[in-house]
Amino acid sequence: MHHYTQESRLGNNIVFLHCSGYSATIQQWRGEMVSFEEARSIILSSVQVSGVEHVHLLEAAGRLLAADMVAPWDMPMWNNSAMDGYAVRSADCRQLPCRLDVKGFLPAGSQADGVTVEAGCAVRIMTGAPTPEGCDAVVPVEETDNGQGVVTLNEPVAKGQHIRLCGEDVPAGMTFLRTGTLIRPPEVNMLATFGKGLVPVFRRPTVAILSTGDELIELGRTPEAGEIINSNTLSLAAAVQEVGGIPHIIGIARDNRESHLEKIREGLKADALITSAGVSAGDCDMVRDTLKELGAEQIFWKVAVKPGGPTAFAMYGAVPVFSLPGNPVSTMITFEEFVRPALLKMQGHQRVVRPLFKAVLRESLKKKTGKVQIVRVRLEREEGRWYADSAGNQQTAILKTMVNAQAIALLPSESGSFAAGDEVDVHFYGNYIELE
Ligand code: AMP
Ligand code: MG
């Protein structure tokens, strides 16, 4: 299948393992509850890289290179001086102090054609200027008397010193960047160095965002009794943007079939669709039925995770549909754990899951077995170890704890209790970047 070709093109270093096995057996999850790990793997094996486009170099920063880049010329393009100083013949400089006649001047940007260092002579040369014929060393100005007509050298001169050789960085024809490389400032510099103004990168997926519910009003008006502001659309759009996707806001589907059909149909035109709410077992929850009516293939419904249990995943052709629970905390957490990796993979990323590390719990914790429990924590580093504290009330209605969290602890499904001092897996969440 197409996405396997893409994967192998990106190399085997893919963080999610055993993915290729899932497609073949996807039937077995149709509409059923899956484990946290299965949910991720199924999603990641279902989504494909979004295709390739050519963008201006500056726009390519932060994107993934979609082709190997081959050097069109040697870099450096010619032998050149690494210092401001004098181009000399090292054989002339054995006896110190040594005096040479200065004949000629090569500033950066000049050409060395026709310039030769004659025996007993030196050519004044600036950093980056091509080294002239006859020269096999450059003497930095600091190691001389800076003479104009005649220069006196005070330090020994080694053959080849301070000369950068043609092609020593990258020879012509060498692959200097590989497909799948994240384009950071160093890659930008290298691409610019080789004249690559237009760069092939994997496309940023368009991601339709749809909220559902009769209780929702759009931002801009103070809610009256029973109303709540549609905050999920905005927070999902911000999250999509943060990972490089292009959010398409579809608005609100009201709790009736026609409205759901109209809005979901519109959402399915994007590269991916995220819906929020209407996916539990409530009377008004009609996202999954509508998707089915429109011909989407339901892959799983419900994940053994808390919060985020009612999450559903479907495919409409090549368009992944993430149906997230409506509770804002659950929406954000399920985006983070399930949607974010998928959107990264669609853009060609190979490391799509945040790295886990161990943190020591400060307090004991109890949970139900059979589900992964997600705990919002604050972190502190002491004597080389990370310590995790609850970021506050863990109820899913508490937004404040989401704001205060620096990391997410993933408590494994099989364990029911944790003592203070136990180590658990955590990953950073959001913009927490203080590493030490
Ligand atoms: P539901 O899954 O439709 O029962 O929604 C679960 C909870 O999430 C309810 O309390 C909703 O009011 C809330 N909710 C649903 N959609 C949104 C939204 N777009 N923004 C903020 N809260 C929402
Ligand atoms: Mg609802």
PDB file of C-alpha atoms and ligand atoms in Angstrom, residues 212-215 255 276-279 284-285 326, ligand 2:
ATOM      1  CA  THR A 212     -20.887  19.440  17.946  1.00  0.00           C
ATOM      2  CA  GLY A 213     -23.594  20.311  20.420  1.00  0.00           C
ATOM      3  CA  ASP A 214     -26.739  22.406  20.854  1.00  0.00           C
ATOM      4  CA  GLU A 215     -25.288  24.044  23.958  1.00  0.00           C
ATOM      5  CA  ASP A 255     -27.563  17.907  17.587  1.00  0.00           C
ATOM      6  CA  SER A 276     -15.221  17.144  19.319  1.00  0.00           C
ATOM      7  CA  ALA A 277     -18.061  15.823  21.490  1.00  0.00           C
ATOM      8  CA  GLY A 278     -21.097  13.815  20.507  1.00  0.00           C
ATOM      9  CA  VAL A 279     -19.131  10.600  20.574  1.00  0.00           C
ATOM     10  CA  CYS A 284     -27.584  13.342  21.287  1.00  0.00           C
ATOM     11  CA  ASP A 285     -24.294  11.697  20.346  1.00  0.00           C
ATOM     12  CA  GLY A 326     -16.096  16.984  24.084  1.00  0.00           C
TER      13      GLY A 326
HETATM   14 MG    MG B   2     -22.945  17.035  22.900  1.00  0.00          MG
END
